[in-house]
Short mmCIF file of C-alpha atoms in Angstrom, two decimals:
data_model
loop_
_atom_site.label_atom_id
_atom_site.label_comp_id
_atom_site.label_asym_id
_atom_site.label_seq_id
_atom_site.Cartn_x
_atom_site.Cartn_y
_atom_site.Cartn_z
CA MET J 1 0.74 -37.70 -83.00
CA SER J 2 -0.93 -40.89 -84.12
CA VAL J 3 -4.67 -41.48 -84.12
CA THR J 4 -4.27 -44.06 -81.38
CA SER J 5 -2.35 -41.67 -79.15
CA GLY J 6 -4.87 -38.96 -79.79
CA GLY J 7 -7.68 -41.32 -78.84
CA ARG J 8 -5.97 -42.28 -75.57
CA VAL J 9 -5.47 -38.61 -74.68
CA GLY J 10 -9.10 -37.93 -75.43
CA VAL J 11 -10.21 -40.83 -73.21
CA GLN J 12 -7.96 -39.59 -70.37
CA ILE J 13 -9.36 -36.07 -70.65
CA GLN J 14 -12.90 -37.45 -70.61
CA GLN J 15 -12.17 -39.61 -67.55
CA GLN J 16 -10.64 -36.64 -65.73
CA HIS J 17 -13.69 -34.55 -66.59
CA GLN J 18 -16.01 -37.25 -65.30
CA SER J 19 -14.02 -37.55 -62.09
CA ARG J 20 -14.27 -33.82 -61.53
CA MET J 21 -18.01 -33.97 -62.12
CA ALA J 22 -18.36 -36.82 -59.58
CA LEU J 23 -16.33 -35.11 -56.88
CA PRO J 24 -18.95 -32.59 -55.71
CA ASP J 25 -21.57 -35.36 -55.27
CA PHE J 26 -19.10 -37.32 -53.16
CA LEU J 27 -18.34 -34.32 -50.98
CA GLN J 28 -22.04 -33.60 -50.58
CA SER J 29 -22.69 -37.15 -49.39
CA VAL J 30 -19.85 -36.89 -46.89
CA ASN J 31 -21.15 -33.54 -45.63
CA LEU J 32 -24.63 -34.95 -45.22
CA LYS J 33 -23.20 -37.88 -43.31
CA TYR J 34 -21.44 -35.61 -40.85
CA VAL J 35 -24.53 -33.42 -40.54
CA LYS J 36 -26.52 -36.47 -39.49
CA LEU J 37 -23.83 -37.60 -37.06
CA GLY J 38 -23.59 -34.10 -35.63
CA TYR J 39 -27.35 -33.94 -35.19
CA HIS J 40 -27.36 -37.24 -33.30
CA TYR J 41 -24.49 -36.08 -31.09
CA LEU J 42 -26.19 -32.76 -30.35
CA ILE J 43 -29.54 -34.24 -29.39
CA SER J 44 -28.08 -37.17 -27.46
CA ASN J 45 -25.89 -34.83 -25.37
CA LEU J 46 -28.38 -31.97 -25.13
CA LEU J 47 -28.70 -32.21 -21.34
CA THR J 48 -24.92 -32.21 -20.84
CA LEU J 49 -24.45 -29.30 -23.23
CA PHE J 50 -27.11 -27.32 -21.35
CA LEU J 51 -25.84 -28.07 -17.82
CA ALA J 52 -22.14 -27.49 -18.50
CA PRO J 53 -22.46 -23.69 -19.06
CA LEU J 54 -24.84 -23.42 -16.09
CA ILE J 55 -22.35 -25.13 -13.77
CA LEU J 56 -19.54 -22.96 -15.12
CA VAL J 57 -21.47 -19.74 -14.46
CA THR J 58 -22.31 -20.90 -10.91
CA LEU J 59 -18.66 -21.64 -10.16
CA LEU J 60 -17.62 -18.21 -11.46
CA GLN J 61 -20.18 -16.50 -9.24
CA VAL J 62 -18.97 -18.41 -6.16
CA SER J 63 -15.33 -17.64 -6.93
CA GLN J 64 -16.14 -13.93 -7.14
CA THR J 65 -17.80 -13.92 -3.71
CA SER J 66 -15.41 -12.02 -1.37
CA ASP J 67 -17.15 -12.64 1.94
CA LEU J 68 -16.38 -16.34 2.26
CA HIS J 69 -15.95 -15.95 6.05
CA GLN J 70 -19.60 -14.92 6.40
CA LEU J 71 -20.61 -17.99 4.40
CA TRP J 72 -18.66 -20.24 6.78
CA LEU J 73 -20.31 -18.64 9.83
CA HIS J 74 -23.73 -19.15 8.24
CA LEU J 75 -23.00 -22.84 7.82
CA GLN J 76 -21.88 -23.13 11.46
CA TYR J 77 -25.12 -21.62 12.75
CA ASN J 78 -27.12 -24.10 10.63
CA LEU J 79 -25.30 -27.22 11.78
CA LEU J 80 -28.58 -29.11 12.43
CA THR J 81 -29.75 -28.49 8.88
CA ILE J 82 -26.43 -29.67 7.49
CA LEU J 83 -26.48 -32.85 9.60
CA THR J 84 -30.07 -33.59 8.58
CA CYS J 85 -29.27 -33.14 4.88
CA SER J 86 -26.16 -35.29 5.24
CA ALA J 87 -28.14 -38.06 6.94
CA VAL J 88 -30.74 -38.00 4.17
CA LEU J 89 -28.01 -38.18 1.53
CA VAL J 90 -26.27 -41.10 3.27
CA PHE J 91 -29.58 -42.95 3.69
CA GLY J 92 -30.47 -42.38 0.04
CA ALA J 93 -27.06 -43.53 -1.17
CA THR J 94 -27.27 -46.66 1.00
CA LEU J 95 -30.77 -47.45 -0.22
CA TYR J 96 -29.65 -47.05 -3.83
CA ALA J 97 -26.63 -49.30 -3.31
CA VAL J 98 -28.80 -52.02 -1.75
CA THR J 99 -31.71 -51.93 -4.22
CA ARG J 100 -29.94 -51.25 -7.51
CA PRO J 101 -29.76 -54.24 -9.87
CA ARG J 102 -26.60 -56.30 -9.57
CA PRO J 103 -24.52 -56.49 -12.74
CA VAL J 104 -24.64 -59.84 -14.54
CA TYR J 105 -21.42 -60.79 -16.30
CA LEU J 106 -20.86 -63.33 -19.04
CA ILE J 107 -17.48 -64.82 -18.25
CA ASP J 108 -17.40 -67.11 -21.28
CA SER J 109 -19.50 -69.21 -23.63
CA SER J 110 -18.79 -72.51 -25.33
CA CYS J 111 -20.40 -73.98 -28.45
CA PHE J 112 -20.24 -77.69 -29.27
CA ARG J 113 -18.60 -78.72 -32.53
CA PRO J 114 -19.67 -82.25 -33.56
CA ALA J 115 -17.31 -84.84 -35.02
CA ASP J 116 -16.74 -84.91 -38.77
CA HIS J 117 -18.44 -88.27 -39.25
CA LEU J 118 -21.77 -86.64 -38.32
CA LYS J 119 -21.72 -84.26 -41.30
CA ALA J 120 -24.66 -84.48 -43.68
CA PRO J 121 -23.87 -83.24 -47.21
CA PHE J 122 -26.90 -82.59 -49.41
CA GLN J 123 -26.44 -85.69 -51.56
CA SER J 124 -25.96 -87.92 -48.53
CA PHE J 125 -29.04 -86.36 -46.92
CA MET J 126 -31.17 -87.04 -50.00
CA ASP J 127 -29.81 -90.57 -50.47
CA HIS J 128 -30.63 -91.48 -46.87
CA SER J 129 -34.09 -89.93 -47.14
CA ARG J 130 -34.79 -91.97 -50.25
CA LEU J 131 -33.50 -95.23 -48.77
CA THR J 132 -35.68 -94.99 -45.67
CA GLY J 133 -38.69 -95.71 -47.87
CA ASP J 134 -40.93 -93.34 -45.89
CA PHE J 135 -41.06 -90.43 -48.33
CA LEU J 136 -42.99 -90.09 -51.58
CA GLU J 137 -41.16 -88.84 -54.65
CA SER J 138 -42.92 -85.47 -54.35
CA SER J 139 -41.75 -85.17 -50.74
CA LEU J 140 -38.16 -85.96 -51.74
CA ASP J 141 -38.29 -83.35 -54.47
CA PHE J 142 -39.72 -80.82 -51.98
CA GLN J 143 -36.91 -81.49 -49.49
CA ARG J 144 -34.30 -81.13 -52.23
CA LYS J 145 -35.66 -77.71 -53.21
CA ILE J 146 -35.77 -76.58 -49.56
CA LEU J 147 -32.14 -77.62 -49.07
CA GLU J 148 -31.01 -75.77 -52.19
CA ARG J 149 -32.70 -72.55 -51.07
CA SER J 150 -32.12 -72.86 -47.33
CA GLY J 151 -28.73 -71.20 -47.04
CA LEU J 152 -27.27 -74.32 -45.39
CA GLY J 153 -23.87 -75.58 -46.50
CA GLU J 154 -22.46 -79.07 -46.99
CA GLU J 155 -20.93 -79.39 -43.50
CA THR J 156 -23.90 -79.28 -41.13
CA TYR J 157 -24.45 -82.16 -38.70
CA VAL J 158 -27.25 -84.62 -37.94
CA PRO J 159 -27.23 -87.03 -34.95
CA GLU J 160 -25.70 -90.49 -35.04
CA ALA J 161 -29.08 -92.24 -35.22
CA MET J 162 -29.93 -90.51 -38.51
CA HIS J 163 -26.83 -91.91 -40.26
CA PHE J 164 -28.13 -95.48 -40.12
CA ILE J 165 -30.36 -97.05 -42.76
CA PRO J 166 -33.03 -97.33 -41.56
CA PRO J 167 -32.62 -94.59 -38.90
CA ARG J 168 -32.63 -95.62 -35.23
CA PRO J 169 -34.51 -92.90 -33.31
CA SER J 170 -34.72 -94.60 -29.90
CA MET J 171 -34.87 -93.11 -26.41
CA ALA J 172 -31.35 -94.40 -25.76
CA ALA J 173 -30.07 -92.69 -28.92
CA ALA J 174 -31.78 -89.44 -27.93
CA ARG J 175 -30.14 -89.56 -24.51
CA ALA J 176 -26.79 -90.27 -26.16
CA GLU J 177 -27.19 -87.21 -28.39
CA ALA J 178 -28.11 -85.02 -25.41
CA GLU J 179 -25.13 -86.25 -23.39
CA GLN J 180 -22.75 -85.79 -26.30
CA VAL J 181 -23.65 -82.17 -27.04
CA MET J 182 -24.24 -80.96 -23.47
CA PHE J 183 -21.20 -82.61 -21.91
CA GLY J 184 -19.04 -81.58 -24.86
CA ALA J 185 -19.99 -77.90 -24.48
CA LEU J 186 -19.66 -78.00 -20.68
CA ASP J 187 -16.29 -79.76 -20.67
CA ASN J 188 -14.88 -77.05 -22.90
CA LEU J 189 -16.48 -74.29 -20.79
CA PHE J 190 -15.03 -75.66 -17.55
CA GLN J 191 -11.61 -76.04 -19.14
CA ASN J 192 -11.56 -72.49 -20.54
CA THR J 193 -12.78 -70.83 -17.34
CA SER J 194 -11.08 -73.09 -14.77
CA LEU J 195 -14.48 -73.38 -13.08
CA LYS J 196 -15.02 -76.17 -10.59
CA PRO J 197 -18.47 -77.80 -11.03
CA LYS J 198 -19.02 -77.64 -7.28
CA ASP J 199 -18.93 -73.83 -7.49
CA ILE J 200 -22.06 -73.67 -9.66
CA GLY J 201 -25.04 -72.33 -7.72
CA ILE J 202 -27.63 -72.12 -10.54
CA LEU J 203 -28.15 -74.48 -13.49
CA ILE J 204 -30.68 -73.84 -16.28
CA VAL J 205 -31.14 -76.17 -19.25
CA ASN J 206 -33.47 -75.46 -22.15
CA CYS J 207 -34.43 -78.03 -24.78
CA SER J 208 -37.78 -77.71 -26.50
CA LEU J 209 -38.70 -81.16 -27.84
CA PHE J 210 -36.84 -83.71 -25.70
CA ASN J 211 -37.74 -83.78 -22.01
CA PRO J 212 -36.96 -87.17 -20.46
CA THR J 213 -37.22 -88.25 -16.84
CA PRO J 214 -34.88 -87.67 -15.05
CA SER J 215 -34.51 -84.28 -16.70
CA LEU J 216 -31.60 -83.01 -18.79
CA SER J 217 -30.55 -80.78 -15.90
CA ALA J 218 -30.49 -83.86 -13.64
CA MET J 219 -28.24 -85.61 -16.19
CA ILE J 220 -25.76 -82.74 -15.84
CA VAL J 221 -25.97 -82.78 -12.03
CA ASN J 222 -25.26 -86.52 -12.07
CA LYS J 223 -22.41 -86.29 -14.58
CA TYR J 224 -20.48 -83.51 -12.83
CA LYS J 225 -21.59 -84.34 -9.27
CA LEU J 226 -22.92 -80.84 -8.65
CA ARG J 227 -23.71 -79.82 -5.08
CA GLY J 228 -26.93 -80.86 -3.40
CA ASN J 229 -28.36 -77.36 -2.88
CA ILE J 230 -28.00 -76.30 -6.51
CA ARG J 231 -30.97 -74.44 -7.95
CA SER J 232 -31.66 -76.34 -11.18
CA PHE J 233 -34.31 -75.66 -13.82
CA ASN J 234 -35.34 -77.47 -17.00
CA LEU J 235 -37.21 -75.44 -19.65
CA GLY J 236 -39.11 -77.39 -22.30
CA GLY J 237 -41.42 -76.64 -25.22
CA MET J 238 -40.36 -72.99 -25.50
CA GLY J 239 -38.84 -73.10 -28.99
CA CYS J 240 -35.79 -71.47 -30.49
CA SER J 241 -36.02 -68.36 -28.29
CA ALA J 242 -35.73 -70.35 -25.05
CA GLY J 243 -32.05 -69.45 -24.71
CA VAL J 244 -32.94 -65.81 -24.01
CA ILE J 245 -35.71 -66.96 -21.64
CA ALA J 246 -33.15 -69.02 -19.74
CA LEU J 247 -30.90 -65.96 -19.64
CA ASP J 248 -33.73 -63.85 -18.23
CA LEU J 249 -34.40 -66.45 -15.53
CA ALA J 250 -30.71 -66.58 -14.64
CA LYS J 251 -30.58 -62.78 -14.46
CA ASP J 252 -33.49 -62.70 -12.00
CA LEU J 253 -31.98 -65.45 -9.85
CA LEU J 254 -28.63 -63.67 -9.76
CA GLN J 255 -30.38 -60.58 -8.38
CA VAL J 256 -31.48 -62.62 -5.37
CA HIS J 257 -28.53 -64.91 -4.68
CA ARG J 258 -25.25 -63.10 -3.98
CA ASN J 259 -21.80 -64.19 -5.17
CA THR J 260 -23.14 -66.97 -7.36
CA TYR J 261 -22.21 -68.65 -10.61
CA ALA J 262 -24.99 -69.58 -13.04
CA VAL J 263 -24.58 -72.00 -15.95
CA ILE J 264 -27.01 -72.08 -18.89
CA VAL J 265 -27.12 -74.93 -21.40
CA SER J 266 -29.13 -74.29 -24.59
CA THR J 267 -29.71 -77.13 -27.03
CA GLU J 268 -32.23 -79.04 -29.13
CA ASN J 269 -32.55 -82.78 -29.64
CA ILE J 270 -33.20 -84.12 -33.13
CA THR J 271 -32.99 -87.91 -32.75
CA GLN J 272 -36.62 -88.56 -31.78
CA ASN J 273 -38.02 -85.53 -33.58
CA TRP J 274 -37.22 -86.36 -37.19
CA TYR J 275 -40.39 -86.41 -39.28
CA PHE J 276 -40.95 -89.51 -41.44
CA GLY J 277 -44.19 -88.41 -43.10
CA ASN J 278 -45.17 -86.54 -46.25
CA LYS J 279 -46.89 -83.37 -45.05
CA LYS J 280 -44.86 -80.57 -46.58
CA SER J 281 -45.24 -78.07 -43.75
CA MET J 282 -43.76 -80.71 -41.40
CA LEU J 283 -40.87 -81.65 -43.72
CA ILE J 284 -39.21 -78.22 -43.51
CA PRO J 285 -37.68 -78.77 -40.02
CA ASN J 286 -35.93 -81.90 -41.35
CA CYS J 287 -34.10 -79.70 -43.85
CA LEU J 288 -33.19 -76.87 -41.46
CA PHE J 289 -32.57 -78.21 -37.95
CA ARG J 290 -29.14 -79.56 -37.10
CA VAL J 291 -27.08 -80.69 -34.07
CA GLY J 292 -25.76 -77.95 -31.76
CA CYS J 293 -25.42 -76.82 -28.15
CA ALA J 294 -24.12 -73.81 -26.22
CA ALA J 295 -23.07 -73.48 -22.56
CA LEU J 296 -22.68 -70.12 -20.77
CA LEU J 297 -21.07 -69.12 -17.50
CA LEU J 298 -22.66 -66.11 -15.77
CA SER J 299 -21.62 -64.41 -12.55
CA ASN J 300 -22.77 -61.58 -10.28
CA LYS J 301 -19.47 -61.40 -8.40
CA PRO J 302 -17.89 -57.91 -8.62
CA ALA J 303 -14.43 -59.48 -8.81
CA ASP J 304 -15.38 -61.31 -12.02
CA ARG J 305 -15.80 -58.08 -13.97
CA ARG J 306 -12.09 -58.04 -14.78
CA ARG J 307 -12.12 -61.44 -16.47
CA ALA J 308 -15.64 -61.33 -17.94
CA LYS J 309 -16.24 -60.79 -21.64
CA TYR J 310 -19.60 -59.03 -21.46
CA ARG J 311 -22.08 -57.35 -19.15
CA LEU J 312 -25.78 -58.00 -19.62
CA VAL J 313 -27.54 -54.71 -20.35
CA HIS J 314 -31.15 -55.58 -21.26
CA VAL J 315 -33.46 -58.54 -21.81
CA VAL J 316 -36.77 -57.83 -23.54
CA ARG J 317 -39.34 -60.61 -24.04
CA THR J 318 -42.45 -60.54 -26.24
CA HIS J 319 -45.14 -63.24 -26.18
CA ARG J 320 -47.93 -63.36 -28.79
CA GLY J 321 -49.50 -66.60 -27.54
CA ALA J 322 -52.88 -64.97 -26.87
CA ASP J 323 -53.42 -64.84 -30.64
CA ASP J 324 -54.59 -68.19 -32.01
CA LYS J 325 -52.66 -67.90 -35.30
CA ALA J 326 -49.47 -67.00 -33.47
CA PHE J 327 -50.01 -69.86 -31.01
CA ARG J 328 -50.34 -72.47 -33.77
CA CYS J 329 -47.81 -71.16 -36.32
CA VAL J 330 -45.10 -73.54 -34.97
CA TYR J 331 -47.02 -76.57 -33.72
CA GLN J 332 -46.03 -80.12 -32.83
CA GLU J 333 -48.72 -82.55 -33.95
CA GLN J 334 -49.46 -85.77 -35.79
CA ASP J 335 -50.31 -85.87 -39.47
CA ASP J 336 -53.18 -87.89 -40.98
CA ALA J 337 -50.98 -91.01 -40.95
CA GLY J 338 -50.16 -90.63 -37.25
CA LYS J 339 -46.57 -89.47 -37.85
CA THR J 340 -45.38 -86.85 -35.32
CA GLY J 341 -43.59 -83.69 -36.40
CA VAL J 342 -43.46 -79.92 -36.09
CA SER J 343 -45.66 -78.03 -38.53
CA LEU J 344 -44.66 -74.54 -39.75
CA SER J 345 -47.54 -72.30 -40.78
CA LYS J 346 -47.50 -70.29 -44.01
CA ASP J 347 -48.21 -67.22 -41.82
CA LEU J 348 -44.98 -67.73 -39.88
CA MET J 349 -43.06 -64.80 -41.40
CA ALA J 350 -45.94 -62.37 -40.92
CA ILE J 351 -46.38 -63.45 -37.30
CA ALA J 352 -42.64 -63.22 -36.67
CA GLY J 353 -42.69 -59.70 -38.13
CA GLY J 354 -45.48 -58.67 -35.78
CA ALA J 355 -43.67 -60.11 -32.76
CA LEU J 356 -40.46 -58.37 -33.79
CA LYS J 357 -42.28 -55.05 -34.15
CA THR J 358 -43.65 -55.35 -30.62
CA ASN J 359 -40.27 -56.35 -29.27
CA ILE J 360 -38.27 -53.52 -30.84
CA THR J 361 -40.96 -51.01 -29.83
CA THR J 362 -40.19 -51.98 -26.24
CA LEU J 363 -36.45 -52.24 -26.75
CA GLY J 364 -36.03 -49.03 -28.75
CA PRO J 365 -36.45 -46.50 -25.91
CA LEU J 366 -33.92 -48.46 -23.84
CA VAL J 367 -31.11 -48.45 -26.40
CA LEU J 368 -31.71 -45.87 -29.14
CA PRO J 369 -30.19 -42.38 -29.03
CA ILE J 370 -32.62 -39.62 -28.07
CA SER J 371 -32.35 -38.23 -31.59
CA GLU J 372 -33.79 -41.41 -33.09
CA GLN J 373 -36.59 -41.46 -30.53
CA LEU J 374 -37.48 -37.84 -31.33
CA LEU J 375 -37.58 -38.52 -35.07
CA PHE J 376 -39.83 -41.52 -34.49
CA PHE J 377 -42.09 -39.54 -32.14
CA VAL J 378 -42.40 -36.55 -34.50
CA THR J 379 -43.24 -38.84 -37.43
CA LEU J 380 -45.86 -40.59 -35.31
CA LEU J 381 -47.46 -37.27 -34.30
CA MET J 382 -47.58 -36.08 -37.91
CA LYS J 383 -49.24 -39.30 -38.98
CA LYS J 384 -51.71 -39.68 -36.09
CA LEU J 385 -52.64 -36.10 -35.20
CA LEU J 386 -52.02 -34.10 -38.36
CA LYS J 387 -53.04 -36.99 -40.66
CA ALA J 388 -49.99 -36.27 -42.77
CA ASP J 389 -49.13 -38.69 -45.55
CA VAL J 390 -45.70 -39.71 -44.26
CA LYS J 391 -44.06 -43.09 -44.07
CA PRO J 392 -43.46 -44.53 -40.60
CA TYR J 393 -39.94 -43.73 -39.45
CA ILE J 394 -37.83 -46.83 -38.92
CA PRO J 395 -35.28 -46.16 -36.17
CA ASP J 396 -31.66 -46.73 -37.13
CA PHE J 397 -30.63 -49.54 -34.79
CA LYS J 398 -27.13 -49.39 -36.24
CA LEU J 399 -26.66 -46.32 -34.01
CA ALA J 400 -27.41 -48.41 -30.92
CA PHE J 401 -25.58 -51.68 -31.73
CA ASP J 402 -22.24 -52.64 -33.18
CA HIS J 403 -23.06 -56.29 -33.82
CA PHE J 404 -26.22 -58.26 -34.57
CA CYS J 405 -26.86 -61.94 -33.77
CA ILE J 406 -30.13 -62.78 -35.54
CA HIS J 407 -31.42 -66.31 -34.88
CA ALA J 408 -30.37 -68.47 -37.81
CA GLY J 409 -33.83 -69.93 -38.20
CA GLY J 410 -33.68 -69.87 -41.99
CA ARG J 411 -32.64 -67.76 -44.90
CA ALA J 412 -36.00 -66.01 -45.15
CA VAL J 413 -35.84 -64.88 -41.51
CA ILE J 414 -32.41 -63.31 -41.97
CA ASP J 415 -33.43 -61.69 -45.28
CA GLU J 416 -36.51 -60.09 -43.75
CA LEU J 417 -34.70 -58.67 -40.74
CA GLU J 418 -31.92 -57.33 -42.92
CA LYS J 419 -34.51 -55.56 -45.05
CA ASN J 420 -36.87 -54.31 -42.34
CA LEU J 421 -34.15 -53.10 -39.96
CA GLN J 422 -32.19 -51.60 -42.88
CA LEU J 423 -29.06 -53.52 -41.95
CA LEU J 424 -25.94 -53.88 -44.07
CA PRO J 425 -24.61 -57.24 -45.30
CA GLU J 426 -21.82 -57.18 -42.69
CA HIS J 427 -24.44 -56.90 -39.93
CA VAL J 428 -26.06 -60.22 -40.90
CA GLU J 429 -22.85 -61.96 -41.90
CA ALA J 430 -22.58 -63.89 -38.63
CA SER J 431 -26.16 -65.16 -38.97
CA ARG J 432 -25.76 -66.24 -42.59
CA MET J 433 -22.44 -67.96 -41.97
CA THR J 434 -23.76 -69.77 -38.89
CA LEU J 435 -26.73 -71.02 -40.91
CA HIS J 436 -24.36 -72.12 -43.67
CA ARG J 437 -21.85 -73.89 -41.40
CA PHE J 438 -24.05 -75.32 -38.62
CA GLY J 439 -27.66 -74.98 -39.82
CA ASN J 440 -30.50 -74.04 -37.49
CA THR J 441 -29.27 -75.19 -34.07
CA SER J 442 -32.36 -73.71 -32.39
CA SER J 443 -31.74 -71.72 -29.19
CA SER J 444 -27.97 -72.08 -29.40
CA SER J 445 -27.63 -70.42 -32.82
CA ILE J 446 -27.18 -66.89 -31.43
CA TRP J 447 -24.11 -68.13 -29.50
CA TYR J 448 -22.54 -69.69 -32.58
CA GLU J 449 -23.02 -66.28 -34.19
CA LEU J 450 -21.35 -64.44 -31.33
CA ALA J 451 -18.50 -66.96 -31.49
CA TYR J 452 -18.15 -66.13 -35.21
CA ILE J 453 -17.84 -62.40 -34.50
CA GLU J 454 -15.28 -63.12 -31.77
CA ALA J 455 -13.31 -65.42 -34.06
CA LYS J 456 -13.11 -62.60 -36.60
CA GLY J 457 -11.69 -60.31 -33.89
CA ARG J 458 -14.43 -57.72 -34.33
CA VAL J 459 -15.62 -57.25 -30.73
CA LYS J 460 -13.93 -54.26 -29.09
CA LYS J 461 -14.33 -52.78 -25.62
CA GLY J 462 -17.60 -50.86 -25.32
CA HIS J 463 -19.26 -52.54 -28.31
CA ARG J 464 -22.90 -53.50 -27.93
CA ILE J 465 -24.32 -56.78 -29.24
CA TRP J 466 -27.99 -57.43 -29.97
CA GLN J 467 -29.16 -61.04 -29.90
CA ILE J 468 -32.61 -61.62 -31.43
CA ALA J 469 -34.38 -64.98 -31.16
CA PHE J 470 -37.77 -66.28 -32.35
CA GLY J 471 -39.63 -69.29 -31.01
CA SER J 472 -42.89 -71.19 -30.88
CA GLY J 473 -45.69 -69.75 -28.84
CA PHE J 474 -45.10 -67.29 -30.63
CA LYS J 475 -42.22 -65.39 -29.01
CA CYS J 476 -39.60 -62.83 -29.96
CA ASN J 477 -36.90 -62.21 -27.35
CA SER J 478 -33.90 -59.87 -27.29
CA ALA J 479 -30.72 -59.70 -25.22
CA VAL J 480 -28.28 -56.78 -25.24
CA TRP J 481 -24.65 -57.16 -24.15
CA GLU J 482 -21.82 -54.69 -23.67
CA ALA J 483 -18.22 -55.83 -24.24
CA LEU J 484 -16.02 -55.16 -21.22
CA ARG J 485 -12.79 -55.59 -23.18
CA ASN J 486 -11.44 -56.44 -26.60
CA VAL J 487 -12.73 -59.99 -26.90
CA ARG J 488 -10.62 -62.80 -28.26
CA PRO J 489 -12.05 -66.18 -29.27
CA SER J 490 -11.96 -68.84 -26.59
CA PRO J 491 -9.83 -71.95 -27.16
CA ASN J 492 -11.41 -74.85 -29.04
CA GLY J 493 -14.22 -72.66 -30.38
CA PRO J 494 -16.67 -73.88 -33.04
CA TRP J 495 -15.00 -71.80 -35.77
CA GLU J 496 -11.41 -72.56 -34.84
CA ASP J 497 -10.77 -74.91 -37.77
CA CYS J 498 -12.64 -72.99 -40.46
CA ILE J 499 -12.87 -69.25 -39.71
CA ASP J 500 -10.29 -68.44 -42.42
CA ARG J 501 -12.70 -69.83 -45.04
CA TYR J 502 -15.50 -67.50 -44.05
CA PRO J 503 -17.42 -65.54 -45.14
CA VAL J 504 -18.38 -67.64 -48.15
CA GLU J 505 -20.67 -66.67 -50.98
CA ILE J 506 -24.18 -68.05 -50.57
CA VAL J 507 -25.57 -69.36 -53.84
CA THR J 508 -29.06 -67.96 -54.56
#
C-alpha cells in the first residue's frame, strides 16, 4: 500500500471516529427537544388529561348500575326539577349565543404595487437630493450612510412629485398620490373578492401626516359612490401602528352591526412630508419612508367563513403617551430654519422596547401555552419573593405563533425584536424582505409582510400570525390571526413579479 493510500485510510478512520463521537451529542439534543415538547404538551393538556379518566370512571359506574328502572321512576317524580334545570340551561345557552363576540373574518387583503418609473435607486436618490440645493454636504453624507445601513433595496418607490428637479410637493400632488395608492389597492381588492362597493357598511381610512378636507375617506366614498348611510372614519396622526388601531375600531363596529362588510385602507402620504432641512434626526424619515398602501375586507357574516382567509383572534393595544419622552420620541415639528419634518429621538429604540414589553405582557396570557406561563410565573416568584439571582424568563412566542409580521420600520427595529424575542431568521424574513423591496410603508407594512408569507405558500390551515406595529404617541399594537384554510396568494399581489428572487442577502 502506498503512503498516499495509507494516509487516505487514516483520514477516513479518523472521520468515522469523529462521527461516532458526535452522534451521542446529537441524540441527546434530540431527546432534550422531545422532553421539552412533551412537557409543554403535558402542562397545556393537564385539565383534559385529568378529566378524561374521571369521566371514564363515572361512565363505568353508571353502566354497572342494574336498577335503571328505579332511576327512571326517580326522574319522573322530579319532573318539576328537571323542567326548571332545562329552562335554566336553555336560558343560559341563549344568553351566551346573544352576548358572545361575533367572529371577524378577513376575506382578503390587497397591497398597492407602484409603477416602475417611481423606483428610487440609491444613486438616483442621492443625485436628486444633491440637485435640490437644500442639503449641506454633511447632510448628504449622513443620508448616504443611512441608506447603506437601512436594509432598503434599490427598488423602493417615492411619489411622482419627488422625481422632479426641483421637487413639486403641492397639495394637488399629495391628493394625486393618495388617490393613486388608495384607489389602486381598492380596485384590486374589489376585483379579487367580487365585492360591490354599495355593499360596504363600514369604511375606515388611516393616514398619519396627510389629512385634507374633504377627508381621504370622503375621497373614497366619492370615487366609488358608496351608500349614503355608510359609517366612515378617518384616523390621522396615529403613526405606523394606526393600521391595527383601525382594525380594532372595525372589530368593535362589527360587534354592533350585523351582517356587515368593513373596509380598511392603511396608507401614508409622502409628497408634502419630505424634509428639506439639515437636522439629522429629521433626515432619517427621508431615507426610510416609501410609497405604499393596503386595503382589507372584513366581514362578520357567518356565511363568509368558508371563503375567508383568516379569523381575527386578538387585538392588544399599548399606549405610552403619558410619558413625556415617549410622547415626543416621534414628533412632527419645524427646525430652526422653519422647515417642517418628523424628528426621531435617540431614545426611540429604548421606548419601543418598553412599549413592546408592556404589550407582550398583556398578550402573553392570551396566546402562550400554560407551560410557558407557569415557567414565567415561577421565575418571577423566585426573583421577587425568594430574591434568587435568576434571569427573567423570556416566554417562547414561537410556541404560540407560526408566522411573525414585525413592522418594517427599519433594520434596527427588526434586529432588536429578533434578538429580544429569540426568533429565528426565518421568522423575521418577511419583515426584512418587505423593508428591502418596499421600504417603510408605515401602517401598511405588516400587510406587505403577510402577502410575502402567502406568496411563499407558507400559511396553512390553523396557523397563527402575529402582527406587531409601532407608532408615534408612543404606541405598540398587536393583532393575532388564525388561518381558516391553506392560504394562496391573491391575484396581482405586490410580490407577484419578484417572489422567486426572494429572500435576498442583506449586505451589512
